[in-house]
N, CA, C and O atoms as a Tinker XYZ file with bonds, in Angstrom:
   452  protein
     1  N    119.717000   96.440000   81.567000    73     2
     2  CA   119.530000   95.306000   80.714000    64     1     3
     3  C    118.164000   94.693000   81.016000    63     2     4     5
     4  O    117.803000   94.462000   82.170000    81     3
     5  N    117.432000   94.441000   79.962000    73     3     6
     6  CA   116.106000   93.845000   80.122000    64     5     7
     7  C    116.097000   92.483000   79.462000    63     6     8     9
     8  O    116.776000   92.255000   78.460000    81     7
     9  N    115.325000   91.592000   80.031000    73     7    10
    10  CA   115.224000   90.236000   79.505000    64     9    11
    11  C    113.775000   89.942000   79.196000    63    10    12    13
    12  O    112.868000   90.523000   79.791000    81    11
    13  N    113.568000   89.049000   78.277000    73    11    14
    14  CA   112.218000   88.701000   77.866000    64    13    15
    15  C    111.922000   87.263000   78.287000    63    14    16    17
    16  O    112.698000   86.351000   78.000000    81    15
    17  N    110.815000   87.074000   78.957000    73    15    18
    18  CA   110.335000   85.742000   79.309000    64    17    19
    19  C    109.043000   85.517000   78.548000    63    18    20    21
    20  O    108.142000   86.354000   78.603000    81    19
    21  N    108.939000   84.438000   77.861000    73    19    22
    22  CA   107.703000   84.097000   77.173000    64    21    23
    23  C    107.206000   82.776000   77.733000    63    22    24    25
    24  O    108.008000   81.924000   78.117000    81    23
    25  N    105.913000   82.599000   77.782000    73    23    26
    26  CA   105.317000   81.389000   78.348000    64    25    27
    27  C    104.338000   80.800000   77.352000    63    26    28    29
    28  O    103.538000   81.520000   76.754000    81    27
    29  N    104.402000   79.510000   77.180000    73    27    30
    30  CA   103.521000   78.802000   76.260000    64    29    31
    31  C    102.924000   77.626000   77.010000    63    30    32    33
    32  O    103.585000   77.014000   77.849000    81    31
    33  N    101.683000   77.314000   76.708000    73    31    34
    34  CA   100.992000   76.221000   77.375000    64    33    35
    35  C    100.942000   74.992000   76.476000    63    34    36    37
    36  O    100.660000   75.099000   75.282000    81    35
    37  N    101.218000   73.818000   77.059000    73    35    38
    38  CA   101.130000   72.553000   76.338000    64    37    39
    39  C    100.007000   71.727000   76.934000    63    38    40    41
    40  O     99.756000   71.795000   78.137000    81    39
    41  N     99.328000   70.946000   76.101000    73    39    42
    42  CA    98.413000   69.951000   76.650000    64    41    43
    43  C     96.978000   70.409000   76.755000    63    42    44    45
    44  O     96.533000   71.286000   76.015000    81    43
    45  N     96.267000   69.813000   77.671000    73    43    46
    46  CA    94.831000   69.852000   77.821000    64    45    47
    47  C     94.304000   71.107000   78.500000    63    46    48    49
    48  O     94.175000   71.136000   79.724000    81    47
    49  N     94.009000   72.099000   77.761000    73    47    50
    50  CA    93.415000   73.315000   78.295000    64    49    51
    51  C     94.051000   73.757000   79.604000    63    50    52    53
    52  O     93.362000   74.035000   80.586000    81    51
    53  N     95.357000   73.816000   79.599000    73    51    54
    54  CA    96.106000   74.348000   80.740000    64    53    55
    55  C     96.233000   75.841000   80.511000    63    54    56    57
    56  O     96.685000   76.276000   79.451000    81    55
    57  N     95.840000   76.621000   81.493000    73    55    58
    58  CA    95.889000   78.083000   81.361000    64    57    59
    59  C     97.133000   78.601000   82.070000    63    58    60    61
    60  O     97.442000   78.209000   83.196000    81    59
    61  N     97.825000   79.476000   81.392000    73    59    62
    62  CA    99.078000   79.982000   81.940000    64    61    63
    63  C     99.144000   81.483000   81.738000    63    62    64    65
    64  O     98.811000   81.989000   80.666000    81    63
    65  N     99.570000   82.189000   82.765000    73    63    66
    66  CA    99.833000   83.621000   82.643000    64    65    67
    67  C    101.291000   83.815000   83.034000    63    66    68    69
    68  O    101.781000   83.041000   83.856000    81    67
    69  N    101.896000   84.628000   82.594000    73    67    70
    70  CA   101.756000   85.675000   81.602000    64    69    71
    71  C    102.220000   85.140000   80.266000    63    70    72    73
    72  O    103.038000   84.222000   80.214000    81    71
    73  N    101.705000   85.704000   79.179000    73    71    74
    74  CA   102.126000   85.209000   77.874000    64    73    75
    75  C    103.477000   85.787000   77.465000    63    74    76    77
    76  O    104.214000   85.150000   76.713000    81    75
    77  N    103.811000   86.970000   77.940000    73    75    78
    78  CA   105.071000   87.599000   77.564000    64    77    79
    79  C    105.441000   88.614000   78.636000    63    78    80    81
    80  O    104.619000   89.447000   79.018000    81    79
    81  N    106.683000   88.543000   79.122000    73    79    82
    82  CA   107.133000   89.467000   80.158000    64    81    83
    83  C    108.485000   90.039000   79.770000    63    82    84    85
    84  O    109.322000   89.342000   79.196000    81    83
    85  N    108.691000   91.289000   80.081000    73    83    86
    86  CA   110.021000   91.885000   79.944000    64    85    87
    87  C    110.441000   92.295000   81.350000    63    86    88    89
    88  O    109.766000   93.087000   82.008000    81    87
    89  N    111.542000   91.754000   81.790000    73    87    90
    90  CA   111.988000   91.978000   83.175000    64    89    91
    91  C    113.478000   92.324000   83.183000    63    90    92    93
    92  O    114.137000   92.307000   82.143000    81    91
    93  N    113.990000   92.635000   84.359000    73    91    94
    94  CA   115.403000   92.970000   84.498000    64    93    95
    95  C    115.996000   92.209000   85.682000    63    94    96    97
    96  O    115.258000   91.764000   86.562000    81    95
    97  N    117.329000   92.055000   85.714000    73    95    98
    98  CA   117.957000   91.361000   86.840000    64    97    99
    99  C    117.527000   91.983000   88.165000    63    98   100   101
   100  O    117.411000   93.203000   88.284000    81    99
   101  N    117.296000   91.135000   89.147000    73    99   102
   102  CA   116.822000   91.583000   90.449000    64   101   103
   103  C    115.319000   91.431000   90.612000    63   102   104   105
   104  O    114.814000   91.409000   91.734000    81   103
   105  N    114.595000   91.323000   89.488000    73   103   106
   106  CA   113.142000   91.138000   89.551000    64   105   107
   107  C    112.807000   89.723000   90.010000    63   106   108   109
   108  O    113.557000   88.777000   89.768000    81   107
   109  N    111.679000   89.604000   90.669000    73   107   110
   110  CA   111.118000   88.299000   91.014000    64   109   111
   111  C    109.850000   88.156000   90.196000    63   110   112   113
   112  O    108.971000   89.016000   90.245000    81   111
   113  N    109.755000   87.066000   89.444000    73   111   114
   114  CA   108.641000   86.855000   88.537000    64   113   115
   115  C    107.873000   85.617000   88.972000    63   114   116   117
   116  O    108.472000   84.597000   89.313000    81   115
   117  N    106.542000   85.704000   88.960000    73   115   118
   118  CA   105.704000   84.560000   89.261000    64   117   119
   119  C    104.802000   84.302000   88.063000    63   118   120   121
   120  O    104.046000   85.178000   87.643000    81   119
   121  N    104.889000   83.085000   87.514000    73   119   122
   122  CA   104.076000   82.674000   86.379000    64   121   123
   123  C    103.053000   81.670000   86.900000    63   122   124   125
   124  O    103.408000   80.712000   87.587000    81   123
   125  N    101.799000   81.892000   86.574000    73   123   126
   126  CA   100.720000   81.056000   87.095000    64   125   127
   127  C    100.241000   80.068000   86.041000    63   126   128   129
   128  O    100.287000   80.346000   84.842000    81   127
   129  N     99.781000   78.912000   86.506000    73   127   130
   130  CA    99.273000   77.874000   85.633000    64   129   131
   131  C     98.077000   77.218000   86.322000    63   130   132   133
   132  O     98.105000   76.980000   87.529000    81   131
   133  N     97.030000   76.928000   85.553000    73   131   134
   134  CA    95.864000   76.256000   86.141000    64   133   135
   135  C     95.195000   75.370000   85.100000    63   134   136   137
   136  O     95.352000   75.570000   83.896000    81   135
   137  N     94.442000   74.383000   85.590000    73   135   138
   138  CA    93.658000   73.513000   84.716000    64   137   139
   139  C     92.519000   72.912000   85.524000    63   138   140   141
   140  O     92.520000   72.963000   86.754000    81   139
   141  N     91.550000   72.344000   84.820000    73   139   142
   142  CA    90.345000   71.814000   85.469000    64   141   143
   143  C     90.283000   70.296000   85.530000    63   142   144   145
   144  O     89.265000   69.747000   85.953000    81   143
   145  N     91.337000   69.601000   85.123000    73   143   146
   146  CA    91.347000   68.135000   85.167000    64   145   147
   147  C     91.675000   67.706000   86.599000    63   146   148   149
   148  O     92.842000   67.651000   86.987000    81   147
   149  N     90.649000   67.407000   87.368000    73   147   150
   150  CA    90.836000   67.173000   88.803000    64   149   151
   151  C     91.671000   65.937000   89.116000    63   150   152   153
   152  O     92.206000   65.824000   90.219000    81   151
   153  N     91.796000   64.996000   88.159000    73   151   154
   154  CA    92.613000   63.810000   88.412000    64   153   155
   155  C     94.055000   63.988000   87.920000    63   154   156   157
   156  O     94.859000   63.063000   88.034000    81   155
   157  N     94.389000   65.156000   87.378000    73   155   158
   158  CA    95.763000   65.460000   86.976000    64   157   159
   159  C     96.438000   66.169000   88.140000    63   158   160   161
   160  O     96.307000   67.383000   88.299000    81   159
   161  N     97.155000   65.412000   88.944000    73   159   162
   162  CA    97.710000   65.911000   90.210000    64   161   163
   163  C     99.177000   66.318000   90.113000    63   162   164   165
   164  O     99.812000   66.609000   91.127000    81   163
   165  N     99.714000   66.340000   88.894000    73   163   166
   166  CA   101.115000   66.740000   88.718000    64   165   167
   167  C    101.186000   67.909000   87.750000    63   166   168   169
   168  O    100.558000   67.890000   86.691000    81   167
   169  N    101.951000   68.922000   88.118000    73   167   170
   170  CA   102.189000   70.078000   87.259000    64   169   171
   171  C    103.695000   70.190000   87.062000    63   170   172   173
   172  O    104.454000   70.312000   88.023000    81   171
   173  N    104.111000   70.148000   85.806000    73   171   174
   174  CA   105.528000   70.183000   85.468000    64   173   175
   175  C    105.875000   71.521000   84.824000    63   174   176   177
   176  O    105.065000   72.101000   84.101000    81   175
   177  N    107.075000   71.999000   85.090000    73   175   178
   178  CA   107.548000   73.259000   84.515000    64   177   179
   179  C    108.830000   72.996000   83.732000    63   178   180   181
   180  O    109.739000   72.312000   84.203000    81   179
   181  N    108.879000   73.559000   82.520000    73   179   182
   182  CA   110.021000   73.375000   81.636000    64   181   183
   183  C    110.551000   74.731000   81.174000    63   182   184   185
   184  O    109.831000   75.729000   81.161000    81   183
   185  N    111.828000   74.738000   80.798000    73   183   186
   186  CA   112.484000   75.931000   80.266000    64   185   187
   187  C    113.080000   75.587000   78.901000    63   186   188   189
   188  O    113.716000   74.546000   78.736000    81   187
   189  N    112.864000   76.479000   77.921000    73   187   190
   190  CA   113.547000   76.369000   76.628000    64   189   191
   191  C    114.314000   77.650000   76.393000    63   190   192   193
   192  O    113.726000   78.714000   76.202000    81   191
   193  N    115.627000   77.543000   76.408000    73   191   194
   194  CA   116.501000   78.705000   76.256000    64   193   195
   195  C    116.586000   79.120000   74.800000    63   194   196   197
   196  O    116.398000   78.292000   73.909000    81   195
   197  N    116.871000   80.408000   74.541000    73   195   198
   198  CA   117.004000   80.886000   73.153000    64   197   199
   199  C    118.059000   80.079000   72.401000    63   198   200   201
   200  O    119.131000   79.798000   72.937000    81   199
   201  N    117.754000   79.710000   71.164000    73   199   202
   202  CA   118.701000   78.971000   70.344000    64   201   203
   203  C    118.781000   77.491000   70.671000    63   202   204   205
   204  O    119.593000   76.775000   70.086000    81   203
   205  N    117.960000   77.023000   71.590000    73   203   206
   206  CA   117.978000   75.622000   72.014000    64   205   207
   207  C    116.604000   75.017000   71.739000    63   206   208   209
   208  O    115.587000   75.649000   72.023000    81   207
   209  N    116.561000   73.824000   71.201000    73   207   210
   210  CA   115.272000   73.179000   70.954000    64   209   211
   211  C    114.850000   72.281000   72.114000    63   210   212   213
   212  O    113.700000   71.845000   72.176000    81   211
   213  N    115.770000   72.007000   73.026000    73   211   214
   214  CA   115.470000   71.097000   74.140000    64   213   215
   215  C    114.630000   71.777000   75.215000    63   214   216   217
   216  O    114.849000   72.937000   75.563000    81   215
   217  N    113.664000   71.021000   75.728000    73   215   218
   218  CA   112.924000   71.464000   76.914000    64   217   219
   219  C    113.629000   70.876000   78.122000    63   218   220   221
   220  O    113.820000   69.662000   78.207000    81   219
   221  N    114.017000   71.733000   79.055000    73   219   222
   222  CA   114.699000   71.269000   80.265000    64   221   223
   223  C    113.720000   71.314000   81.423000    63   222   224   225
   224  O    113.087000   72.341000   81.668000    81   223
   225  N    113.594000   70.198000   82.138000    73   223   226
   226  CA   112.699000   70.132000   83.286000    64   225   227
   227  C    113.257000   70.970000   84.423000    63   226   228   229
   228  O    114.372000   70.735000   84.888000    81   227
   229  N    112.478000   71.950000   84.869000    73   227   230
   230  CA   112.842000   72.771000   86.028000    64   229   231
   231  C    112.477000   72.027000   87.303000    63   230   232   233
   232  O    113.255000   71.975000   88.256000    81   231
   233  N    111.279000   71.452000   87.302000    73   231   234
   234  CA   110.786000   70.729000   88.461000    64   233   235
   235  C    109.301000   70.485000   88.308000    63   234   236   237
   236  O    108.705000   70.809000   87.281000    81   235
   237  N    108.711000   69.910000   89.343000    73   235   238
   238  CA   107.283000   69.628000   89.279000    64   237   239
   239  C    106.644000   69.699000   90.654000    63   238   240   241
   240  O    107.312000   69.619000   91.685000    81   239
   241  N    105.337000   69.852000   90.631000    73   239   242
   242  CA   104.497000   69.869000   91.819000    64   241   243
   243  C    103.618000   68.634000   91.747000    63   242   244   245
   244  O    102.948000   68.412000   90.738000    81   243
   245  N    103.611000   67.823000   92.805000    73   243   246
   246  CA   102.764000   66.640000   92.894000    64   245   247
   247  C    101.947000   66.768000   94.169000    63   246   248   249
   248  O    102.487000   66.654000   95.269000    81   247
   249  N    100.638000   67.007000   94.025000    73   247   250
   250  CA    99.780000   67.425000   95.131000    64   249   251
   251  C    100.378000   68.702000   95.718000    63   250   252   253
   252  O    100.250000   69.760000   95.101000    81   251
   253  N    101.030000   68.649000   96.889000    73   251   254
   254  CA   101.689000   69.830000   97.476000    64   253   255
   255  C    103.206000   69.692000   97.476000    63   254   256   257
   256  O    103.919000   70.627000   97.839000    81   255
   257  N    103.698000   68.524000   97.071000    73   255   258
   258  CA   105.136000   68.249000   97.132000    64   257   259
   259  C    105.848000   68.818000   95.915000    63   258   260   261
   260  O    105.407000   68.640000   94.779000    81   259
   261  N    106.961000   69.509000   96.169000    73   259   262
   262  CA   107.757000   70.133000   95.111000    64   261   263
   263  C    109.062000   69.368000   94.951000    63   262   264   265
   264  O    109.737000   69.049000   95.930000    81   263
   265  N    109.405000   69.079000   93.703000    73   263   266
   266  CA   110.691000   68.466000   93.376000    64   265   267
   267  C    111.364000   69.358000   92.340000    63   266   268   269
   268  O    110.868000   69.510000   91.224000    81   267
   269  N    112.495000   69.946000   92.716000    73   267   270
   270  CA   113.240000   70.818000   91.811000    64   269   271
   271  C    114.459000   70.085000   91.271000    63   270   272   273
   272  O    115.120000   69.351000   92.005000    81   271
   273  N    114.759000   70.280000   89.996000    73   271   274
   274  CA   115.981000   69.741000   89.424000    64   273   275
   275  C    117.159000   70.575000   89.928000    63   274   276   277
   276  O    117.030000   71.782000   90.134000    81   275
   277  N    118.281000   69.939000   90.120000    73   275   278
   278  CA   119.456000   70.559000   90.753000    64   277   279
   279  C    119.856000   71.908000   90.156000    63   278   280   281
   280  O    120.073000   72.851000   90.917000    81   279
   281  N    119.966000   72.050000   88.815000    73   279   282
   282  CA   120.438000   73.333000   88.278000    64   281   283
   283  C    119.504000   74.517000   88.563000    63   282   284   285
   284  O    119.900000   75.673000   88.414000    81   283
   285  N    118.264000   74.223000   88.972000    73   283   286
   286  CA   117.261000   75.283000   89.141000    64   285   287
   287  C    116.956000   75.591000   90.602000    63   286   288   289
   288  O    116.169000   76.497000   90.879000    81   287
   289  N    117.545000   74.878000   91.529000    73   287   290
   290  CA   117.188000   75.014000   92.944000    64   289   291
   291  C    117.468000   76.398000   93.521000    63   290   292   293
   292  O    116.738000   76.855000   94.401000    81   291
   293  N    118.505000   77.069000   93.046000    73   291   294
   294  CA   118.901000   78.339000   93.653000    64   293   295
   295  C    118.006000   79.512000   93.273000    63   294   296   297
   296  O    117.717000   80.354000   94.123000    81   295
   297  N    117.560000   79.592000   92.026000    73   295   298
   298  CA   116.846000   80.783000   91.560000    64   297   299
   299  C    115.405000   80.528000   91.120000    63   298   300   301
   300  O    114.740000   81.433000   90.618000    81   299
   301  N    114.928000   79.312000   91.306000    73   299   302
   302  CA   113.567000   78.960000   90.908000    64   301   303
   303  C    112.846000   78.276000   92.065000    63   302   304   305
   304  O    113.471000   77.628000   92.905000    81   303
   305  N    111.531000   78.429000   92.097000    73   303   306
   306  CA   110.712000   77.706000   93.063000    64   305   307
   307  C    109.349000   77.430000   92.423000    63   306   308   309
   308  O    108.920000   78.133000   91.508000    81   307
   309  N    108.695000   76.412000   92.916000    73   307   310
   310  CA   107.364000   76.045000   92.446000    64   309   311
   311  C    106.449000   75.996000   93.657000    63   310   312   313
   312  O    106.830000   75.495000   94.715000    81   311
   313  N    105.237000   76.520000   93.497000    73   311   314
   314  CA   104.287000   76.469000   94.608000    64   313   315
   315  C    102.909000   76.118000   94.073000    63   314   316   317
   316  O    102.638000   76.242000   92.878000    81   315
   317  N    102.043000   75.678000   94.980000    73   315   318
   318  CA   100.669000   75.363000   94.615000    64   317   319
   319  C    100.144000   74.186000   95.409000    63   318   320   321
   320  O    100.836000   73.623000   96.258000    81   319
   321  N     98.908000   73.828000   95.116000    73   319   322
   322  CA    98.247000   72.696000   95.756000    64   321   323
   323  C     97.348000   72.039000   94.715000    63   322   324   325
   324  O     96.394000   72.651000   94.234000    81   323
   325  N     97.656000   70.798000   94.372000    73   323   326
   326  CA    96.900000   70.095000   93.346000    64   325   327
   327  C     95.942000   69.075000   93.951000    63   326   328   329
   328  O     95.442000   68.196000   93.249000    81   327
   329  N     95.688000   69.191000   95.240000    73   327   330
   330  CA    94.754000   68.296000   95.913000    64   329   331
   331  C     93.323000   68.760000   95.726000    63   330   332   333
   332  O     93.069000   69.786000   95.095000    81   331
   333  N     92.393000   68.001000   96.277000    73   331   334
   334  CA    90.988000   68.375000   96.225000    64   333   335
   335  C     90.371000   68.176000   94.862000    63   334   336   337
   336  O     90.988000   67.610000   93.960000    81   335
   337  N     89.129000   68.653000   94.719000    73   335   338
   338  CA    88.399000   68.449000   93.462000    64   337   339
   339  C     88.160000   69.747000   92.702000    63   338   340   341
   340  O     87.396000   69.770000   91.738000    81   339
   341  N     88.808000   70.827000   93.129000    73   339   342
   342  CA    88.645000   72.131000   92.477000    64   341   343
   343  C     89.696000   72.315000   91.376000    63   342   344   345
   344  O     90.528000   71.437000   91.149000    81   343
   345  N     89.649000   73.447000   90.710000    73   343   346
   346  CA    90.647000   73.814000   89.709000    64   345   347
   347  C     92.040000   73.686000   90.307000    63   346   348   349
   348  O     92.270000   74.070000   91.454000    81   347
   349  N     92.959000   73.149000   89.528000    73   347   350
   350  CA    94.347000   72.962000   89.973000    64   349   351
   351  C     95.151000   74.213000   89.640000    63   350   352   353
   352  O     95.159000   74.673000   88.498000    81   351
   353  N     95.826000   74.759000   90.650000    73   351   354
   354  CA    96.595000   75.990000   90.489000    64   353   355
   355  C     98.023000   75.786000   90.979000    63   354   356   357
   356  O     98.254000   75.184000   92.027000    81   355
   357  N     98.962000   76.289000   90.216000    73   355   358
   358  CA   100.362000   76.247000   90.608000    64   357   359
   359  C    101.074000   77.448000   90.029000    63   358   360   361
   360  O    100.529000   78.164000   89.189000    81   359
   361  N    102.306000   77.667000   90.488000    73   359   362
   362  CA   103.079000   78.780000   89.944000    64   361   363
   363  C    104.572000   78.466000   89.965000    63   362   364   365
   364  O    105.070000   77.690000   90.780000    81   363
   365  N    105.247000   79.104000   89.035000    73   363   366
   366  CA   106.702000   79.059000   88.952000    64   365   367
   367  C    107.205000   80.430000   89.365000    63   366   368   369
   368  O    106.761000   81.448000   88.832000    81   367
   369  N    108.131000   80.458000   90.313000    73   367   370
   370  CA   108.699000   81.721000   90.804000    64   369   371
   371  C    110.164000   81.753000   90.392000    63   370   372   373
   372  O    110.924000   80.823000   90.661000    81   371
   373  N    110.542000   82.845000   89.735000    73   371   374
   374  CA   111.902000   82.988000   89.216000    64   373   375
   375  C    112.539000   84.222000   89.826000    63   374   376   377
   376  O    111.989000   85.320000   89.742000    81   375
   377  N    113.706000   84.041000   90.442000    73   375   378
   378  CA   114.510000   85.175000   90.899000    64   377   379
   379  C    115.493000   85.459000   89.770000    63   378   380   381
   380  O    116.442000   84.705000   89.554000    81   379
   381  N    115.257000   86.547000   89.057000    73   379   382
   382  CA   116.035000   86.843000   87.848000    64   381   383
   383  C    117.392000   87.412000   88.233000    63   382   384   385
   384  O    117.489000   88.422000   88.929000    81   383
   385  N    118.451000   86.729000   87.757000    73   383   386
   386  CA   119.809000   87.188000   88.029000    64   385   387
   387  C    120.541000   87.603000   86.761000    63   386   388   389
   388  O    121.497000   88.376000   86.820000    81   387
   389  N    120.097000   87.093000   85.613000    73   387   390
   390  CA   120.782000   87.421000   84.368000    64   389   391
   391  C    120.157000   86.709000   83.190000    63   390   392   393
   392  O    119.026000   86.228000   83.257000    81   391
   393  N    120.911000   86.651000   82.113000    73   391   394
   394  CA   120.407000   86.101000   80.855000    64   393   395
   395  C    120.007000   84.631000   80.932000    63   394   396   397
   396  O    119.194000   84.171000   80.130000    81   395
   397  N    120.569000   83.886000   81.890000    73   395   398
   398  CA   120.256000   82.458000   81.948000    64   397   399
   399  C    118.781000   82.181000   82.231000    63   398   400   401
   400  O    118.312000   81.065000   82.012000    81   399
   401  N    118.043000   83.186000   82.717000    73   399   402
   402  CA   116.610000   83.008000   82.926000    64   401   403
   403  C    115.769000   83.507000   81.747000    63   402   404   405
   404  O    114.548000   83.350000   81.750000    81   403
   405  N    116.411000   84.101000   80.749000    73   403   406
   406  CA   115.683000   84.537000   79.555000    64   405   407
   407  C    115.346000   83.296000   78.749000    63   406   408   409
   408  O    116.238000   82.642000   78.207000    81   407
   409  N    114.063000   82.968000   78.666000    73   407   410
   410  CA   113.675000   81.707000   78.050000    64   409   411
   411  C    112.169000   81.684000   77.830000    63   410   412   413
   412  O    111.446000   82.594000   78.237000    81   411
   413  N    111.715000   80.617000   77.174000    73   411   414
   414  CA   110.295000   80.312000   77.107000    64   413   415
   415  C    110.039000   79.277000   78.193000    63   414   416   417
   416  O    110.776000   78.298000   78.307000    81   415
   417  N    108.992000   79.492000   78.994000    73   415   418
   418  CA   108.643000   78.588000   80.086000    64   417   419
   419  C    107.337000   77.891000   79.773000    63   418   420   421
   420  O    106.364000   78.517000   79.352000    81   419
   421  N    107.330000   76.579000   79.986000    73   419   422
   422  CA   106.160000   75.756000   79.676000    64   421   423
   423  C    105.626000   75.111000   80.952000    63   422   424   425
   424  O    106.382000   74.651000   81.808000    81   423
   425  N    104.320000   75.094000   81.048000    73   423   426
   426  CA   103.620000   74.400000   82.124000    64   425   427
   427  C    102.892000   73.224000   81.480000    63   426   428   429
   428  O    102.291000   73.375000   80.416000    81   427
   429  N    102.942000   72.060000   82.114000    73   427   430
   430  CA   102.235000   70.881000   81.613000    64   429   431
   431  C    101.571000   70.178000   82.786000    63   430   432   433
   432  O    102.017000   70.297000   83.927000    81   431
   433  N    100.514000   69.450000   82.501000    73   431   434
   434  CA    99.801000   68.701000   83.539000    64   433   435
   435  C     99.864000   67.219000   83.205000    63   434   436   437
   436  O     99.884000   66.826000   82.039000    81   435
   437  N     99.896000   66.401000   84.260000    73   435   438
   438  CA    99.992000   64.957000   84.071000    64   437   439
   439  C     99.186000   64.239000   85.144000    63   438   440   441
   440  O     98.996000   64.749000   86.248000    81   439
   441  N     98.722000   63.057000   84.800000    73   439   442
   442  CA    97.973000   62.223000   85.735000    64   441   443
   443  C     98.886000   61.478000   86.682000    63   442   444   445
   444  O     98.641000   61.448000   87.889000    81   443
   445  N     99.922000   60.885000   86.157000    73   443   446
   446  CA   100.763000   59.978000   86.933000    64   445   447
   447  C    102.029000   60.637000   87.434000    63   446   448   449
   448  O    102.504000   61.627000   86.878000    81   447
   449  N    102.557000   60.069000   88.486000    73   447   450
   450  CA   103.819000   60.510000   89.074000    64   449   451
   451  C    104.957000   59.785000   88.414000    63   450   452
   452  O    106.116000   60.009000   88.761000    81   451
């Protein structure tokens, strides 16, 4: 069984890879996100499941601190460092277990906590 993950970027020139992935249960997937707004110290990750219009917050990175929403703590992780004055880089790591991870994933950047 193969699953499709698609990623879309929202907001101010936030760069995100990969645009489209086909994976299978047991795979570990890392999606990268970056932007050049040095005062935007928060990176948020969202999931939109097939057939659903709602964006669900997976969690966010604030400087180096990670906050995960409860339903995502077991199979998702966020990493990165939004400190300093260089390009801001972060990633979403997904341990694929089944169809519940088949979704569109969004990365967004924000100034405030």
